[in-house]
Coordinates of N, CA and C in Angstrom, one line a residue:
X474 N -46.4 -17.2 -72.7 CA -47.7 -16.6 -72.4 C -47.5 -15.3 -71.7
X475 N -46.5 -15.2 -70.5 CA -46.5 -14.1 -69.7 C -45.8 -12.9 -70.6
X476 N -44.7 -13.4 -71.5 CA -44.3 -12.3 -72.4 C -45.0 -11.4 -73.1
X477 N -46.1 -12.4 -73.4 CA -46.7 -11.7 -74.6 C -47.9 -10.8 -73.7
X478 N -48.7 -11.2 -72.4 CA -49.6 -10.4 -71.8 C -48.2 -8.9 -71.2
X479 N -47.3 -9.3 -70.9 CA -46.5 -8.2 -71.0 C -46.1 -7.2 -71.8
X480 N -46.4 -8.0 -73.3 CA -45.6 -6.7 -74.5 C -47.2 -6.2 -74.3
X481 N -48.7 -7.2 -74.1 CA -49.7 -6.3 -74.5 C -49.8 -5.6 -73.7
X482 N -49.7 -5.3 -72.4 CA -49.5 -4.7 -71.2 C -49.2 -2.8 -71.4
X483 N -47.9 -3.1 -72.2 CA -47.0 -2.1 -71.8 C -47.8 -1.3 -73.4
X484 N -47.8 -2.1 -74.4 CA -48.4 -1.8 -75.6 C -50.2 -0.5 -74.9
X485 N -50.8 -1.6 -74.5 CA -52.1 -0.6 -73.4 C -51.7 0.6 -72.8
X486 N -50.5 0.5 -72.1 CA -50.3 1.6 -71.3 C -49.7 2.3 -71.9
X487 N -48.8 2.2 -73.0 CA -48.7 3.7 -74.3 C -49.6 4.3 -74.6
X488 N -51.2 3.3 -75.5 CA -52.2 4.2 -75.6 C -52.8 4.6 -74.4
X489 N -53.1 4.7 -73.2 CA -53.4 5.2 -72.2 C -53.2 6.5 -72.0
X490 N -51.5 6.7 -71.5 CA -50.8 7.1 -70.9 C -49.5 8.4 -72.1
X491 N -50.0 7.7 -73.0 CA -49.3 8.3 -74.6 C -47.8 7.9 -74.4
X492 N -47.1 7.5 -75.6 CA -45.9 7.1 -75.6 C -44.9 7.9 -75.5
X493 N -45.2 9.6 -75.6 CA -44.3 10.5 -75.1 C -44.3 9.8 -73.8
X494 N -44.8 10.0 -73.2 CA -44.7 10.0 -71.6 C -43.7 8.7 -71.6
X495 N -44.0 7.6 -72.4 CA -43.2 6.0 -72.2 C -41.7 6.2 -72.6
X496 N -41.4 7.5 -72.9 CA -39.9 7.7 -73.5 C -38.9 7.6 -72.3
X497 N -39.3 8.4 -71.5 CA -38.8 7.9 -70.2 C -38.7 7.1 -69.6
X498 N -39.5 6.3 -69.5 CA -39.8 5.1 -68.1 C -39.9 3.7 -69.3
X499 N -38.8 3.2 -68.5 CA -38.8 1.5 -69.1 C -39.5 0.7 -68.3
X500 N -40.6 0.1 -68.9 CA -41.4 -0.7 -68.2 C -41.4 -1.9 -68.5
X501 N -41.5 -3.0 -67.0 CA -41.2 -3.7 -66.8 C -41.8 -4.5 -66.3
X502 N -41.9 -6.0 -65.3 CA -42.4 -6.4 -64.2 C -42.2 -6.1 -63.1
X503 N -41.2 -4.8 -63.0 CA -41.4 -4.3 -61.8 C -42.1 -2.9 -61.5
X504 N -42.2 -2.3 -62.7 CA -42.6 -1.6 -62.7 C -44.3 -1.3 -62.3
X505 N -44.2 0.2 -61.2 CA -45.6 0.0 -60.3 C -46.2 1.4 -60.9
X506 N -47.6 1.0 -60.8 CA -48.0 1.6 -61.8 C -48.7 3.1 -61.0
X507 N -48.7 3.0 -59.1 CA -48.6 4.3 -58.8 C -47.4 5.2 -59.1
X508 N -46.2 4.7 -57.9 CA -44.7 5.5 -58.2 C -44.2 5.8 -59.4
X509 N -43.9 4.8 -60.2 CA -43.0 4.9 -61.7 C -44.3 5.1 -63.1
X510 N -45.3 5.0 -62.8 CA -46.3 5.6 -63.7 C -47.3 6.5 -63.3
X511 N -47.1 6.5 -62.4 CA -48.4 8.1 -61.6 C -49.6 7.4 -62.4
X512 N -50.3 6.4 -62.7 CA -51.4 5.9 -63.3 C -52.4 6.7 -62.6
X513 N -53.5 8.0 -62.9 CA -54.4 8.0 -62.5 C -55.8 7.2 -62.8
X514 N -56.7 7.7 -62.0 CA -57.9 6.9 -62.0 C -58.6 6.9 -63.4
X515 N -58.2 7.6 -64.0 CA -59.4 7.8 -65.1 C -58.2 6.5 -66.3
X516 N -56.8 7.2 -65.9 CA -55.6 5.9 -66.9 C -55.8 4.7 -66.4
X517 N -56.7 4.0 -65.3 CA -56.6 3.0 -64.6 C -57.6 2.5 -65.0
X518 N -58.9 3.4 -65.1 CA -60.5 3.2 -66.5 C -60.0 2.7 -67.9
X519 N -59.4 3.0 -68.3 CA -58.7 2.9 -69.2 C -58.0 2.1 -70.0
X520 N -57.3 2.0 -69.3 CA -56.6 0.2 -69.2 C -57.4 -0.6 -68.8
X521 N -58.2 -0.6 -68.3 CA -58.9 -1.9 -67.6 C -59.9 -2.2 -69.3
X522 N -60.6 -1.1 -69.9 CA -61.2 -1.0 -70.8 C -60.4 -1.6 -71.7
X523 N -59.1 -0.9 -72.1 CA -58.6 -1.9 -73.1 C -58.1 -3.3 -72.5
X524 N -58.1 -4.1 -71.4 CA -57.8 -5.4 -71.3 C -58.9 -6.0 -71.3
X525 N -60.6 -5.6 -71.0 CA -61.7 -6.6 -71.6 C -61.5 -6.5 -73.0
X526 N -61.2 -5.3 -73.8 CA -61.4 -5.6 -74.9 C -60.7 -6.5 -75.7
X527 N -58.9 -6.4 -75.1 CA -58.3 -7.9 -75.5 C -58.2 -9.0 -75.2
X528 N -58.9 -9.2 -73.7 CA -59.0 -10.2 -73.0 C -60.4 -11.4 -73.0
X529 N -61.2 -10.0 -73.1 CA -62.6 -10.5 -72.5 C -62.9 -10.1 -70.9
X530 N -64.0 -10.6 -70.7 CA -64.7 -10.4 -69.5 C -63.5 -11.0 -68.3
X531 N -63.2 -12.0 -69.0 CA -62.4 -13.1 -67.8 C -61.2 -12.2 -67.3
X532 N -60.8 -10.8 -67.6 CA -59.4 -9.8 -66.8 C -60.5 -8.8 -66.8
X533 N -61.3 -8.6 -65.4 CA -61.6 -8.2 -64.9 C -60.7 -7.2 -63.7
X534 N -60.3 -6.1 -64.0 CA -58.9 -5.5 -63.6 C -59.7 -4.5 -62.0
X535 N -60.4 -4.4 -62.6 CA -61.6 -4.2 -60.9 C -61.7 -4.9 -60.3
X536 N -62.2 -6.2 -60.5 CA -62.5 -7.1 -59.5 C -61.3 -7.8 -58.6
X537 N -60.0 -7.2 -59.9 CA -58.8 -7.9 -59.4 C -58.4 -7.1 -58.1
X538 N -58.1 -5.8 -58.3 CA -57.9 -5.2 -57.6 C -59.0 -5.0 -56.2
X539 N -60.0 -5.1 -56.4 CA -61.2 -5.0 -55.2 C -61.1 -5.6 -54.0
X540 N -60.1 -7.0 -54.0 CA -59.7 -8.1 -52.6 C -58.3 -7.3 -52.5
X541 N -58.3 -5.8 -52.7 CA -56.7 -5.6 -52.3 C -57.3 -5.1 -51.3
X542 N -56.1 -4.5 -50.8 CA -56.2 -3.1 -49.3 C -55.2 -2.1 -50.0
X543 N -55.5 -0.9 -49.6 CA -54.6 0.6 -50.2 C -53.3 0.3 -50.7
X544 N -52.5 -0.4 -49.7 CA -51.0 -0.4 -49.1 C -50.7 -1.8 -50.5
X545 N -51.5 -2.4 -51.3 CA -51.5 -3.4 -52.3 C -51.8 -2.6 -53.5
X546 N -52.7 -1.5 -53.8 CA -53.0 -1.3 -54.6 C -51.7 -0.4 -55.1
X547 N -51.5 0.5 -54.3 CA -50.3 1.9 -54.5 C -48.8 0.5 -54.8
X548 N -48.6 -0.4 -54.6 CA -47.6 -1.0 -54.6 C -47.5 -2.2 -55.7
X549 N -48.8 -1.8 -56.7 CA -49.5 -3.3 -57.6 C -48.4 -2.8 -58.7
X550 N -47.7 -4.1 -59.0 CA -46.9 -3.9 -60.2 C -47.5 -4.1 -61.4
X551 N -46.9 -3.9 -62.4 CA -47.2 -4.5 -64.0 C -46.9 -5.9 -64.4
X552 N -46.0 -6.2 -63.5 CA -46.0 -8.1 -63.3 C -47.3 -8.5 -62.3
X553 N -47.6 -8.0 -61.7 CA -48.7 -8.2 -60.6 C -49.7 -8.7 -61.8
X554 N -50.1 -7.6 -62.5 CA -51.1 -8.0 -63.2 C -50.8 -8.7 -64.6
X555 N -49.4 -8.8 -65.0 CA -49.4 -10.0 -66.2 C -49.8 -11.4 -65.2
X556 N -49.0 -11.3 -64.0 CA -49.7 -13.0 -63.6 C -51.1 -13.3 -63.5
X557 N -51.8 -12.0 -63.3 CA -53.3 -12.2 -62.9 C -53.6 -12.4 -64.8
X558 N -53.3 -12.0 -65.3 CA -53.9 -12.5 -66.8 C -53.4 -13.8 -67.1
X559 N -52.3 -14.2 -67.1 CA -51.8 -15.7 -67.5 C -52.6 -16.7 -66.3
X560 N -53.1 -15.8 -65.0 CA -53.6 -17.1 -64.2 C -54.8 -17.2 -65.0
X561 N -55.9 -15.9 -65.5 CA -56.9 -15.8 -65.8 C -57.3 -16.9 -67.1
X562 N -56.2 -16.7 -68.1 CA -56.4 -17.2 -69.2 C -56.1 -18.6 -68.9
X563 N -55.4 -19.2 -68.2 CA -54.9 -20.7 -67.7 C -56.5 -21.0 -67.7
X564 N -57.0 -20.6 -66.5 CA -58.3 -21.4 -66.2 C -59.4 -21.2 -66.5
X565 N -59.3 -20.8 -67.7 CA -60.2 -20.4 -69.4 C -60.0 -21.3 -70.8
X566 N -58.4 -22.0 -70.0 CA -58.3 -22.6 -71.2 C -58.4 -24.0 -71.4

Protein backbone atom coordinates (compact mmCIF):
# COMPACT_ATOMS: atom_id res chain seq x y z
CA UNK A 1 0.00 0.00 0.00
CA UNK A 2 2.77 2.51 1.13
CA UNK A 3 4.76 1.67 -2.12
CA UNK A 4 2.40 2.36 -4.28
CA UNK A 5 1.10 5.97 -2.49
CA UNK A 6 4.96 6.47 -2.87
CA UNK A 7 5.51 5.66 -6.68
CA UNK A 8 2.07 7.93 -6.83
CA UNK A 9 3.79 10.49 -4.80
CA UNK A 10 6.96 10.91 -6.54
CA UNK A 11 4.89 10.24 -10.02
CA UNK A 12 2.76 13.95 -8.70
CA UNK A 13 5.82 15.58 -7.91
CA UNK A 14 7.29 15.12 -11.53
CA UNK A 15 4.17 16.65 -12.90
CA UNK A 16 4.39 19.53 -10.44
CA UNK A 17 7.85 20.19 -10.27
CA UNK A 18 8.70 18.79 -14.06
CA UNK A 19 10.94 15.79 -14.40
CA UNK A 20 13.84 17.77 -15.62
CA UNK A 21 14.22 19.05 -12.33
CA UNK A 22 13.59 15.06 -10.99
CA UNK A 23 16.87 14.18 -12.96
CA UNK A 24 18.77 15.15 -10.14
CA UNK A 25 17.22 14.38 -6.98
CA UNK A 26 16.29 10.70 -6.09
CA UNK A 27 13.30 10.74 -4.22
CA UNK A 28 12.56 8.93 -1.49
CA UNK A 29 11.02 8.55 2.11
CA UNK A 30 13.41 10.71 3.17
CA UNK A 31 13.31 12.99 1.09
CA UNK A 32 11.91 16.67 2.41
CA UNK A 33 10.21 18.47 0.31
CA UNK A 34 11.61 22.07 1.66
CA UNK A 35 15.58 21.30 1.52
CA UNK A 36 15.94 18.48 -1.23
CA UNK A 37 12.92 19.86 -3.31
CA UNK A 38 12.67 23.67 -2.64
CA UNK A 39 8.72 22.81 -3.04
CA UNK A 40 7.16 26.21 -3.38
CA UNK A 41 3.85 27.33 -2.32
CA UNK A 42 2.08 27.46 -5.50
CA UNK A 43 4.14 23.36 -6.19
CA UNK A 44 2.60 22.65 -2.70
CA UNK A 45 -1.14 23.87 -4.42
CA UNK A 46 -0.43 21.68 -6.64
CA UNK A 47 0.28 18.56 -5.36
CA UNK A 48 -2.29 18.79 -2.84
CA UNK A 49 -4.68 19.27 -6.07
CA UNK A 50 -3.35 16.28 -7.69
CA UNK A 51 -3.68 14.05 -4.38
CA UNK A 52 -7.72 14.94 -4.02
CA UNK A 53 -7.82 14.06 -7.41
CA UNK A 54 -6.26 10.59 -6.89
CA UNK A 55 -7.25 10.23 -3.54
CA UNK A 56 -10.35 11.98 -2.92
CA UNK A 57 -11.37 14.36 -0.34
CA UNK A 58 -10.12 11.87 2.45
CA UNK A 59 -5.83 13.31 1.72
CA UNK A 60 -6.57 16.47 2.59
CA UNK A 61 -2.77 17.75 2.35
CA UNK A 62 -3.85 21.18 4.16
CA UNK A 63 -5.55 20.08 6.76
CA UNK A 64 -2.69 17.59 7.23
CA UNK A 65 -0.26 19.97 7.48
CA UNK A 66 -2.46 22.76 9.45
CA UNK A 67 -1.81 20.79 13.22
CA UNK A 68 1.89 21.31 12.23
CA UNK A 69 4.18 24.29 13.60
CA UNK A 70 6.90 25.90 10.96
CA UNK A 71 9.86 23.79 12.42
CA UNK A 72 7.39 20.38 11.07
CA UNK A 73 6.38 21.76 8.07
CA UNK A 74 10.18 22.87 6.59
CA UNK A 75 11.22 19.32 7.84
CA UNK A 76 7.79 17.25 6.45
CA UNK A 77 9.18 14.41 4.43
CA UNK A 78 7.72 12.46 1.42
CA UNK A 79 7.43 9.47 3.78
CA UNK A 80 5.63 11.84 6.19
CA UNK A 81 3.02 12.13 3.84
CA UNK A 82 2.91 8.48 2.17
CA UNK A 83 1.96 7.47 5.96
CA UNK A 84 -0.63 10.18 6.20
CA UNK A 85 -2.28 8.60 3.00
CA UNK A 86 -1.96 4.86 3.89
CA UNK A 87 -3.30 6.03 7.46
CA UNK A 88 -6.04 8.01 5.47
CA UNK A 89 -6.98 5.29 3.22
CA UNK A 90 -6.84 2.40 6.19
CA UNK A 91 -9.71 4.30 7.88
CA UNK A 92 -11.75 4.64 4.62
CA UNK A 93 -11.51 1.23 4.12
Amino acid sequence: MSDDALTQVVRMLAEVVGEDFLLDVEIGRDTTFNDDLGLESIEFVALADRLREHYGDGVDLAAFIAGMDIDEIMDLTVGDLVDHIAATEAAHA
